[in-house]
Short mmCIF file of C-alpha atoms and ligand atoms in Angstrom, two decimals:
data_model
loop_
_atom_site.label_atom_id
_atom_site.label_comp_id
_atom_site.label_asym_id
_atom_site.label_seq_id
_atom_site.Cartn_x
_atom_site.Cartn_y
_atom_site.Cartn_z
CA UNK A 1 127.19 90.30 124.75
CA UNK A 2 124.47 92.76 123.76
CA UNK A 3 125.87 96.06 122.44
CA UNK A 4 125.01 99.34 124.19
CA UNK A 5 121.56 100.79 123.43
CA UNK A 6 121.37 102.77 120.20
CA UNK A 7 118.65 104.91 118.61
CA UNK A 8 116.70 103.90 115.50
CA UNK A 9 114.49 106.25 113.50
CA UNK A 10 112.27 104.74 110.79
CA UNK A 11 110.40 106.82 108.23
CA UNK A 12 107.69 104.74 106.55
CA UNK A 13 106.05 105.64 103.25
CA UNK A 14 103.14 103.85 101.56
CA UNK A 15 100.91 100.93 102.38
CA UNK A 16 100.04 98.78 105.39
CA UNK A 17 102.51 96.17 104.18
CA UNK A 18 105.25 98.75 104.63
CA UNK A 19 103.98 99.67 108.13
CA UNK A 20 104.09 95.98 108.96
CA UNK A 21 107.62 95.59 107.54
CA UNK A 22 108.87 98.63 109.49
CA UNK A 23 107.57 97.08 112.68
CA UNK A 24 109.44 93.87 111.86
CA UNK A 25 112.68 95.81 111.20
CA UNK A 26 112.40 97.43 114.62
CA UNK A 27 111.76 94.11 116.40
CA UNK A 28 114.68 92.51 114.57
CA UNK A 29 117.19 95.24 115.33
CA UNK A 30 115.94 95.51 118.91
CA UNK A 31 116.70 91.83 119.39
CA UNK A 32 120.04 91.59 117.60
CA UNK A 33 121.62 95.05 118.05
CA UNK A 34 119.75 96.61 120.99
CA UNK A 35 118.29 99.44 118.90
CA UNK A 36 115.38 101.35 120.44
CA UNK A 37 112.92 103.43 118.45
CA UNK A 38 113.40 107.21 118.87
CA UNK A 39 111.00 109.95 117.76
CA UNK A 40 113.66 112.60 117.25
CA UNK A 41 116.05 111.63 114.45
CA UNK A 42 118.80 113.69 116.12
CA UNK A 43 118.85 111.01 118.85
CA UNK A 44 119.23 108.25 116.26
CA UNK A 45 122.36 106.35 115.25
CA UNK A 46 120.58 104.55 112.43
CA UNK A 47 117.91 105.94 110.16
CA UNK A 48 115.89 103.73 107.82
CA UNK A 49 113.66 104.97 105.02
CA UNK A 50 111.09 102.30 104.19
CA UNK A 51 110.03 103.47 100.75
CA UNK A 52 107.09 103.13 98.36
CA UNK A 53 107.16 103.34 94.56
CA UNK A 54 103.50 102.79 93.74
CA UNK A 55 103.16 106.41 92.56
CA UNK A 56 105.75 108.83 91.25
CA UNK A 57 105.30 111.35 94.08
CA UNK A 58 106.10 108.73 96.70
CA UNK A 59 109.26 107.85 94.82
CA UNK A 60 110.42 111.47 94.44
CA UNK A 61 109.98 111.99 98.18
CA UNK A 62 112.73 109.43 98.81
CA UNK A 63 115.39 111.32 96.90
CA UNK A 64 114.27 114.62 98.51
CA UNK A 65 114.48 113.00 101.94
CA UNK A 66 117.92 111.53 101.27
CA UNK A 67 119.29 115.04 100.69
CA UNK A 68 118.18 115.93 104.24
CA UNK A 69 119.65 112.75 105.77
CA UNK A 70 123.00 113.44 104.14
CA UNK A 71 123.37 116.52 106.40
CA UNK A 72 122.19 114.51 109.41
CA UNK A 73 124.89 111.93 108.80
CA UNK A 74 127.61 114.55 108.31
CA UNK A 75 126.83 116.08 111.74
CA UNK A 76 127.91 112.96 113.63
CA UNK A 77 130.40 110.37 112.39
CA UNK A 78 129.32 106.73 112.60
CA UNK A 79 125.65 107.37 111.77
CA UNK A 80 124.18 104.86 109.36
CA UNK A 81 121.53 105.32 106.65
CA UNK A 82 119.48 102.40 105.28
CA UNK A 83 116.97 102.50 102.42
CA UNK A 84 114.44 99.66 102.25
CA UNK A 85 111.10 98.98 100.55
CA UNK A 86 109.96 99.15 96.95
CA UNK A 87 112.08 102.09 95.71
CA UNK A 88 115.16 100.30 97.02
CA UNK A 89 114.04 97.14 95.25
CA UNK A 90 113.56 98.93 91.93
CA UNK A 91 116.24 101.62 92.08
CA UNK A 92 119.01 99.99 94.12
CA UNK A 93 121.86 100.93 91.80
CA UNK A 94 120.41 104.39 91.08
CA UNK A 95 120.32 105.12 94.82
CA UNK A 96 123.93 104.02 95.14
CA UNK A 97 124.90 106.35 92.28
CA UNK A 98 122.79 109.36 93.34
CA UNK A 99 123.29 109.03 97.10
CA UNK A 100 126.64 107.32 97.76
CA UNK A 101 126.39 108.22 101.47
CA UNK A 102 123.63 105.57 101.90
CA UNK A 103 125.09 102.55 103.73
CA UNK A 104 122.50 99.80 103.14
CA UNK A 105 119.96 99.16 100.42
CA UNK A 106 117.51 96.29 100.88
CA UNK A 107 114.18 95.22 99.36
CA UNK A 108 110.93 94.14 101.07
CA UNK A 109 112.00 90.50 100.77
CA UNK A 110 115.45 90.91 102.35
CA UNK A 111 114.66 92.97 105.43
CA UNK A 112 115.28 89.91 107.62
CA UNK A 113 118.94 90.10 106.54
CA UNK A 114 119.19 93.61 107.99
CA UNK A 115 121.29 92.67 111.06
CA UNK A 116 123.95 91.00 108.88
CA UNK A 117 123.89 93.89 106.42
CA UNK A 118 124.32 96.34 109.28
CA UNK A 119 127.37 94.46 110.59
CA UNK A 120 128.88 94.48 107.12
CA UNK A 121 128.14 98.18 106.54
CA UNK A 122 129.70 99.12 109.91
CA UNK A 123 132.76 97.00 109.23
CA UNK A 124 133.23 98.56 105.79
CA UNK A 125 132.94 102.08 107.15
CA UNK A 126 135.37 101.14 109.99
CA UNK A 127 137.89 100.14 107.31
CA UNK A 128 137.36 103.47 105.57
CA UNK A 129 135.68 101.79 102.59
CA UNK A 130 132.36 103.15 101.47
CA UNK A 131 130.40 101.04 99.00
CA UNK A 132 126.77 100.56 100.10
CA UNK A 133 125.73 97.02 101.02
CA UNK A 134 122.96 96.08 98.56
CA UNK A 135 120.61 93.10 98.81
CA UNK A 136 117.42 93.39 96.79
CA UNK A 137 116.88 89.74 95.89
CA UNK A 138 113.61 87.75 96.35
CA UNK A 139 114.39 84.82 98.68
CA UNK A 140 110.63 84.33 99.39
CA UNK A 141 109.95 82.01 102.35
CA UNK A 142 113.27 82.82 103.98
CA UNK A 143 111.83 86.16 105.12
CA UNK A 144 108.90 84.59 106.99
CA UNK A 145 111.23 82.07 108.63
CA UNK A 146 113.72 84.61 109.87
CA UNK A 147 111.56 87.28 111.41
CA UNK A 148 111.29 87.47 115.20
CA UNK A 149 108.35 85.77 116.95
CA UNK A 150 105.52 88.31 117.01
CA UNK A 151 104.55 89.95 120.27
CA UNK A 152 101.14 91.54 120.79
CA UNK A 153 101.15 95.28 121.25
CA UNK A 154 97.44 95.86 121.43
CA UNK A 155 94.15 94.03 121.17
CA UNK A 156 94.30 93.98 117.41
CA UNK A 157 97.15 92.52 115.34
CA UNK A 158 98.21 92.29 111.72
CA UNK A 159 99.45 88.92 110.53
CA UNK A 160 101.15 88.75 107.16
CA UNK A 161 100.06 85.57 105.35
CA UNK A 162 101.34 86.13 101.84
CA UNK A 163 103.77 88.34 99.98
CA UNK A 164 103.94 89.76 96.50
CA UNK A 165 101.50 89.83 93.61
CA UNK A 166 101.24 87.86 90.37
CA UNK A 167 98.37 89.81 88.83
CA UNK A 168 100.50 92.25 86.82
CA UNK A 169 97.90 95.00 86.40
CA UNK A 170 99.37 97.10 83.60
CA UNK A 171 99.81 100.21 85.78
CA UNK A 172 101.37 98.63 88.88
CA UNK A 173 104.99 98.12 89.99
CA UNK A 174 104.24 95.82 92.92
CA UNK A 175 104.89 92.49 91.10
CA UNK A 176 108.30 93.87 90.08
CA UNK A 177 109.25 95.28 93.49
CA UNK A 178 107.78 92.65 95.83
CA UNK A 179 107.95 89.63 93.55
CA UNK A 180 105.36 86.96 92.73
CA UNK A 181 102.68 85.77 95.15
CA UNK A 182 104.07 83.55 97.85
CA UNK A 183 102.03 82.17 100.78
CA UNK A 184 103.12 81.19 104.27
CA UNK A 185 102.46 77.60 105.33
CA UNK A 186 99.06 77.18 107.01
CA UNK A 187 100.44 75.81 110.29
CA UNK A 188 102.85 78.73 110.68
CA UNK A 189 100.00 81.22 110.45
CA UNK A 190 97.87 79.24 112.93
CA UNK A 191 100.79 79.05 115.38
CA UNK A 192 101.35 82.80 115.15
CA UNK A 193 97.68 83.65 115.70
CA UNK A 194 97.43 81.21 118.62
CA UNK A 195 100.40 82.88 120.27
CA UNK A 196 98.91 86.34 119.75
CA UNK A 197 95.56 85.16 121.15
CA UNK A 198 97.32 83.83 124.25
CA UNK A 199 98.76 87.31 124.74
CA UNK A 200 95.28 88.85 124.68
CA UNK A 201 94.79 89.75 121.01
CA UNK A 202 91.08 89.70 120.07
CA UNK A 203 91.13 90.89 116.46
CA UNK A 204 93.28 89.59 113.60
CA UNK A 205 93.78 91.39 110.31
CA UNK A 206 95.29 89.03 107.74
CA UNK A 207 97.61 90.98 105.50
CA UNK A 208 98.87 90.47 101.97
CA UNK A 209 99.27 92.46 98.78
CA UNK A 210 96.65 90.10 97.36
CA UNK A 211 95.54 88.37 100.49
CA UNK A 212 92.68 86.38 98.96
CA UNK A 213 95.19 84.73 96.61
CA UNK A 214 96.45 82.92 99.75
CA UNK A 215 97.30 79.29 98.99
CA UNK A 216 99.13 77.93 102.04
CA UNK A 217 100.71 74.52 102.17
CA UNK A 218 99.21 72.23 104.82
CA UNK A 219 100.96 69.53 106.84
CA UNK A 220 99.07 66.78 104.95
CA UNK A 221 100.35 68.09 101.61
CA UNK A 222 97.07 69.84 100.75
CA UNK A 223 96.56 73.55 100.13
CA UNK A 224 94.48 75.93 102.22
CA UNK A 225 92.76 78.93 100.63
CA UNK A 226 91.86 82.10 102.52
CA UNK A 227 88.38 80.79 103.39
CA UNK A 228 89.85 77.70 105.06
CA UNK A 229 92.40 79.83 106.90
CA UNK A 230 89.63 82.13 108.18
CA UNK A 231 87.61 79.13 109.38
CA UNK A 232 90.61 77.74 111.27
CA UNK A 233 91.49 81.07 112.87
CA UNK A 234 87.88 81.68 113.91
CA UNK A 235 88.17 78.55 116.09
CA UNK A 236 91.14 79.86 118.05
CA UNK A 237 90.04 80.80 121.55
CA UNK A 238 89.80 84.52 122.16
CA UNK A 239 89.70 85.62 118.51
CA UNK A 240 86.45 87.56 118.23
CA UNK A 241 86.97 89.45 115.00
CA UNK A 242 88.59 88.79 111.65
CA UNK A 243 89.56 91.11 108.82
CA UNK A 244 91.66 90.68 105.70
CA UNK A 245 93.26 93.20 103.38
CA UNK A 246 93.82 93.88 100.50
CA UNK A 247 92.00 91.68 98.07
CA UNK A 248 91.49 91.22 94.33
CA UNK A 249 88.06 90.68 92.73
CA UNK A 250 89.34 87.69 90.70
CA UNK A 251 90.16 85.86 93.95
CA UNK A 252 86.71 86.29 95.54
CA UNK A 253 85.92 82.58 95.31
CA UNK A 254 82.57 81.03 96.24
CA UNK A 255 84.16 79.55 99.39
CA UNK A 256 85.25 83.04 100.45
CA UNK A 257 81.78 84.45 99.75
CA UNK A 258 80.25 81.54 101.75
CA UNK A 259 82.56 82.43 104.65
CA UNK A 260 80.34 85.50 105.23
CA UNK A 261 77.47 83.13 106.05
CA UNK A 262 79.57 80.68 108.06
CA UNK A 263 82.00 82.78 110.11
CA UNK A 264 80.34 85.26 112.46
CA UNK A 265 83.72 86.72 113.46
CA UNK A 266 84.36 87.86 109.88
CA UNK A 267 83.50 91.58 109.76
CA UNK A 268 80.82 93.01 107.48
CA UNK A 269 83.44 95.20 105.86
CA UNK A 270 85.33 94.48 102.66
CA UNK A 271 88.11 96.39 100.92
CA UNK A 272 87.90 95.26 97.31
CA UNK A 273 89.67 97.56 94.83
CA UNK A 274 88.10 97.89 91.38
CA UNK A 275 90.11 100.90 90.04
CA UNK A 276 87.54 101.88 87.37
CA UNK A 277 83.86 101.37 86.54
CA UNK A 278 84.54 101.24 82.80
CA UNK A 279 84.95 97.83 81.15
CA UNK A 280 87.19 99.35 78.48
CA UNK A 281 89.58 100.74 81.10
CA UNK A 282 89.42 97.56 83.21
CA UNK A 283 90.56 95.63 80.12
CA UNK A 284 93.39 98.10 79.44
CA UNK A 285 94.41 97.74 83.08
CA UNK A 286 94.36 93.95 82.67
CA UNK A 287 92.26 93.51 85.77
CA UNK A 288 90.78 90.27 84.43
CA UNK A 289 87.09 91.07 85.05
CA UNK A 290 84.30 93.41 84.00
CA UNK A 291 82.29 95.77 86.22
CA UNK A 292 79.28 93.44 86.15
CA UNK A 293 81.31 90.56 87.64
CA UNK A 294 82.48 92.82 90.43
CA UNK A 295 78.90 93.97 91.11
CA UNK A 296 77.77 90.35 91.17
CA UNK A 297 80.32 89.53 93.93
CA UNK A 298 79.08 92.44 96.02
CA UNK A 299 75.44 91.48 95.42
CA UNK A 300 76.14 87.92 96.61
CA UNK A 301 77.89 89.07 99.78
CA UNK A 302 75.18 91.64 100.51
CA UNK A 303 72.56 88.91 100.13
CA UNK A 304 74.28 87.32 103.16
CA UNK A 305 75.32 90.53 104.92
CA UNK A 306 72.90 93.31 103.86
CA UNK A 307 74.87 95.90 105.83
CA UNK A 308 78.26 95.08 104.23
CA UNK A 309 80.40 98.21 104.16
CA UNK A 310 82.45 98.28 100.96
CA UNK A 311 85.62 100.24 100.31
CA UNK A 312 87.85 100.35 97.26
CA UNK A 313 90.75 101.91 95.39
CA UNK A 314 90.17 104.02 92.29
CA UNK A 315 92.51 105.40 89.65
CA UNK A 316 91.47 108.38 87.50
CA UNK A 317 93.13 109.51 84.28
CA UNK A 318 94.39 106.12 83.14
CA UNK A 319 95.67 106.46 79.51
CA UNK A 320 92.70 106.79 77.16
CA UNK A 321 90.11 107.40 79.93
CA UNK A 322 87.26 109.43 78.39
CA UNK A 323 84.58 111.47 80.15
CA UNK A 324 82.24 108.53 79.53
CA UNK A 325 84.66 106.06 81.19
CA UNK A 326 84.92 108.34 84.17
CA UNK A 327 81.12 108.66 84.40
CA UNK A 328 80.98 104.84 84.49
CA UNK A 329 83.17 104.99 87.60
CA UNK A 330 80.98 107.67 89.20
CA UNK A 331 77.84 105.62 88.46
CA UNK A 332 79.36 102.45 89.90
CA UNK A 333 80.25 104.29 93.10
CA UNK A 334 76.71 105.57 93.51
CA UNK A 335 75.22 102.17 92.72
CA UNK A 336 77.35 100.21 95.20
CA UNK A 337 77.53 102.95 97.89
CA UNK A 338 81.16 102.85 98.87
CA UNK A 339 82.47 103.65 102.31
CA UNK A 340 85.89 105.21 103.10
CA UNK A 341 87.90 104.58 99.93
CA UNK A 342 91.17 105.59 98.29
CA UNK A 343 91.50 107.38 94.97
CA UNK A 344 94.55 108.42 92.99
CA UNK A 345 95.57 110.15 89.79
CA UNK A 346 97.21 107.64 87.45
CA UNK A 347 100.98 107.79 87.73
CA UNK A 348 103.02 106.14 84.95
CA UNK A 349 105.51 103.74 86.52
CA UNK A 350 108.71 102.93 84.63
CA UNK A 351 108.83 99.33 83.41
CA UNK A 352 105.06 98.73 83.56
CA UNK A 353 103.10 98.06 80.31
CA UNK A 354 100.82 101.09 80.79
CA UNK A 355 103.86 103.38 80.84
CA UNK A 356 104.18 102.69 77.08
CA UNK A 357 100.64 103.98 76.42
CA UNK A 358 100.31 107.70 75.60
CA UNK A 359 99.46 109.48 78.87
CA UNK A 360 96.81 111.48 76.98
CA UNK A 361 94.42 112.77 79.67
CA UNK A 362 95.34 116.42 80.42
CA UNK A 363 96.42 117.02 84.03
CA UNK A 364 93.60 119.56 84.55
CA UNK A 365 91.04 116.92 83.56
CA UNK A 366 92.67 114.34 85.88
CA UNK A 367 92.58 116.78 88.81
CA UNK A 368 88.98 117.73 88.16
CA UNK A 369 87.92 114.08 87.95
CA UNK A 370 89.77 113.26 91.17
CA UNK A 371 88.07 116.16 92.93
CA UNK A 372 84.61 115.06 91.79
CA UNK A 373 85.33 111.46 92.73
CA UNK A 374 86.67 112.35 96.17
CA UNK A 375 83.75 114.72 96.88
CA UNK A 376 81.36 111.88 96.06
CA UNK A 377 83.32 109.34 98.12
CA UNK A 378 83.53 111.71 101.10
CA UNK A 379 79.79 112.36 100.92
CA UNK A 380 79.05 108.63 100.80
CA UNK A 381 81.36 108.05 103.77
CA UNK A 382 79.56 110.70 105.82
CA UNK A 383 76.21 109.18 104.76
CA UNK A 384 77.35 105.81 106.16
CA UNK A 385 78.41 107.45 109.45
CA UNK A 386 75.07 109.27 109.70
CA UNK A 387 73.15 106.08 108.91
CA UNK A 388 74.77 104.55 112.01
CA UNK A 389 73.15 107.13 114.33
CA UNK A 390 70.85 105.41 116.80
CA UNK A 391 72.09 101.92 115.87
CA UNK A 392 73.79 99.60 118.34
CA UNK A 393 77.27 98.55 117.15
CA UNK A 394 79.62 95.85 118.38
CA UNK A 395 82.79 97.64 119.41
CA UNK A 396 86.16 96.20 120.37
CA UNK A 397 87.63 98.44 123.08
CA UNK A 398 91.20 99.16 122.03
CA UNK A 399 92.55 101.93 124.26
CA UNK A 400 91.70 104.86 126.51
CA UNK A 401 90.22 107.81 124.59
CA UNK A 402 92.78 110.49 123.72
CA UNK A 403 90.90 113.53 125.03
CA UNK A 404 88.80 112.39 127.99
CA UNK A 405 90.28 110.13 130.70
CA UNK A 406 86.79 108.81 131.59
CA UNK A 407 86.29 107.51 128.07
CA UNK A 408 87.50 104.52 126.10
CA UNK A 409 87.95 104.20 122.36
CA UNK A 410 87.19 101.23 120.15
CA UNK A 411 86.31 100.28 116.60
CA UNK A 412 83.15 99.15 114.89
CA UNK A 413 83.12 96.40 112.27
CA UNK A 414 83.33 99.04 109.52
CA UNK A 415 86.44 100.47 111.17
CA UNK A 416 84.98 103.63 112.67
CA UNK A 417 86.62 104.84 115.91
CA UNK A 418 83.98 105.34 118.62
CA UNK A 419 84.61 107.24 121.87
CA UNK A 420 82.31 106.55 124.80
CA UNK A 421 82.25 106.54 128.59
CA UNK A 422 83.37 103.17 129.95
CA UNK A 423 85.53 101.59 132.61
CA UNK A 424 89.12 100.78 131.67
CA UNK A 425 88.40 97.23 132.96
CA UNK A 426 86.61 96.66 129.67
CA UNK A 427 89.77 97.06 127.58
CA UNK A 428 90.05 94.20 125.11
CA UNK A 429 86.37 93.29 125.32
CA UNK A 430 83.60 93.43 122.73
CA UNK A 431 80.78 95.66 123.97
CA UNK A 432 77.53 97.05 122.50
CA UNK A 433 77.50 100.80 121.94
CA UNK A 434 74.65 103.00 120.71
CA UNK A 435 75.92 105.63 118.27
CA UNK A 436 74.87 109.15 119.32
CA UNK A 437 76.98 111.46 117.16
CA UNK A 438 78.69 111.23 113.77
CA UNK A 439 81.82 113.41 113.46
CA UNK A 440 83.98 113.65 110.30
CA UNK A 441 86.69 111.30 111.59
CA UNK A 442 85.05 109.41 114.45
CA UNK A 443 81.79 108.61 116.22
CA UNK A 444 80.53 109.16 119.75
CA UNK A 445 78.33 106.69 121.58
CA UNK A 446 76.97 105.30 124.84
CA UNK A 447 77.60 101.88 126.29
CA UNK A 448 74.45 99.70 126.31
CA UNK A 449 75.74 96.19 127.06
CA UNK A 450 78.90 94.37 128.09
CA UNK A 451 78.21 90.78 127.01
CA UNK A 452 81.74 89.59 127.76
CA UNK A 453 82.14 91.30 131.12
CA UNK A 454 81.60 88.12 133.15
CA UNK A 455 83.67 85.87 130.94
CA UNK A 456 86.62 88.24 131.02
CA UNK A 457 86.22 89.64 134.53
CA UNK A 458 88.64 87.22 136.14
CA UNK A 459 91.02 87.04 133.21
CA UNK A 460 94.60 87.88 134.12
CA UNK A 461 95.72 91.19 132.69
CA UNK A 462 97.76 90.52 129.60
CA UNK A 463 101.01 92.08 128.59
CA UNK A 464 99.46 94.75 126.42
CA UNK A 465 97.34 96.09 129.24
CA UNK A 466 100.54 97.43 130.78
CA UNK A 467 101.38 99.29 127.59
CA UNK A 468 98.48 101.63 128.19
CA UNK A 469 99.48 102.00 131.88
CA UNK A 470 95.91 101.80 133.09
N1 SAM B 501 96.07 94.41 95.59
C1 SAM B 501 95.37 95.58 95.29
C2 SAM B 501 94.36 95.34 94.12
O1 SAM B 501 93.74 94.33 94.08
O2 SAM B 501 94.17 96.21 93.28
C3 SAM B 501 96.27 96.75 95.00
C4 SAM B 501 97.48 97.11 95.77
S1 SAM B 501 98.27 98.58 95.15
C5 SAM B 501 99.77 98.56 95.92
C6 SAM B 501 97.38 99.84 96.01
C7 SAM B 501 96.65 100.82 95.13
O3 SAM B 501 97.56 101.77 94.57
C8 SAM B 501 95.97 100.20 93.92
O4 SAM B 501 94.77 99.60 94.24
C9 SAM B 501 95.82 101.37 93.00
O5 SAM B 501 94.59 102.04 93.20
C10 SAM B 501 96.99 102.29 93.39
N2 SAM B 501 98.01 102.30 92.33
C11 SAM B 501 98.85 101.32 91.98
N3 SAM B 501 99.61 101.70 90.94
C12 SAM B 501 99.24 102.96 90.62
C13 SAM B 501 99.64 103.87 89.62
N4 SAM B 501 100.56 103.57 88.74
N5 SAM B 501 99.05 105.09 89.59
C14 SAM B 501 98.07 105.41 90.49
N6 SAM B 501 97.65 104.57 91.45
C15 SAM B 501 98.21 103.36 91.51
FE1 F3S B 502 99.20 95.89 91.83
FE2 F3S B 502 97.22 94.79 90.55
FE3 F3S B 502 98.71 93.36 92.17
S1 F3S B 502 97.19 96.76 91.56
S2 F3S B 502 99.41 94.78 93.73
S3 F3S B 502 99.37 94.28 90.29
S4 F3S B 502 96.50 93.25 91.94
#
């Protein structure tokens, strides 16, 4: 018999992979223990912190937050605290020592065991015993096999196709917290996307820490790379747009570059982190390529898709970074014209090779470089938005607009939100919109064509349409 409904509050730190994992935790606990997501933690019986350890600040936040949750737990007996994600994976024992009131500690690869861990934690606390249940192992495929069947909750869906990273960049903890690269079998991914498409999903974003390192086993014993997977998904009825994130330059194979010529559903937008424009720093980071090789990849894709919007991740203040190295990064950004990108101050991570290098760039210099870099990136992003004025963009209508009930909101290929007047009947359809205004965080436009209106006019309303209560 299903237990009575209980409240679950999840606090997610860090990347899209963590957002995805949090969603899976909710679905799992909904199914097995009748937990429902609550927005006010005071209504919750279980609180989960899904943590990130990519940078020091993110890690510190976890211990600060745990201090707050200790009081929350003391106010009502029986409340349970779980810590998941990369900090849990790396600092499991330290969490147990510093925060003994935590009941469960699990890593990104063991979240599917959450229901069993919860039963054990509740039983232990019922018996008056209090050691936290810890499971931070790397059982790889088991996770994919034991997560609930995905349900669409919008017109766009993330599908995780691989886990972990085997690149071991010298600054990064991910290979240690999420384990080595491991891909899902090809047929499993196809089955999941087909199911989502049947529920009305139109856009798929393939997710992985190094998604273009995908090497999925096929039923005939062969191996599919990301290009082959994209080809197969593009043939699934209803899927009109494909994205993938986040990728590594060393995995941008010729077949993946060719996919830009062969797969019209693949967006003209690529997130391809480079971290630095200096060859010396790239070598110290052990990225495995030089700036010129990266530029050559972008040149090849832009030869196929001249309007490719490119975004990246950048680190400033890596050990030994000189003014000249930093200028190389600034020049690369100007040369390749980046769109909305991420940039960070280098944060030494315990256990990584770079943490043994002298962290010799003064903090003032790091902050100044970050400021200059972000000003340039923000300017470039605004330039891209302004260059879209007057153009007609293909927009997938995702939801009603937040401010005006007569308007709908959708996204362009380069991931800009556009608000425009349109009928709610067009939800889930690709339409053509002329861009009329570029705002800092969104665009405004006017509908010029609805090429799918006839095809989709008689289509039964799918489950997600009810979510928006149109
Ligand atoms: N797979 C991606 C790639 O190809 O580079 C990276 C994923 S990583 C989790 C996300 C971003 O966090 C990195 O691209 C990097 O810019 C940043 N990052 C990772 N470790 C960092 C560190 N120690 N200090 C600062 N930023 C870091
Ligand atoms: Fe980290 Fe480098 Fe992998 S940044 S996630 S080790 S590609």
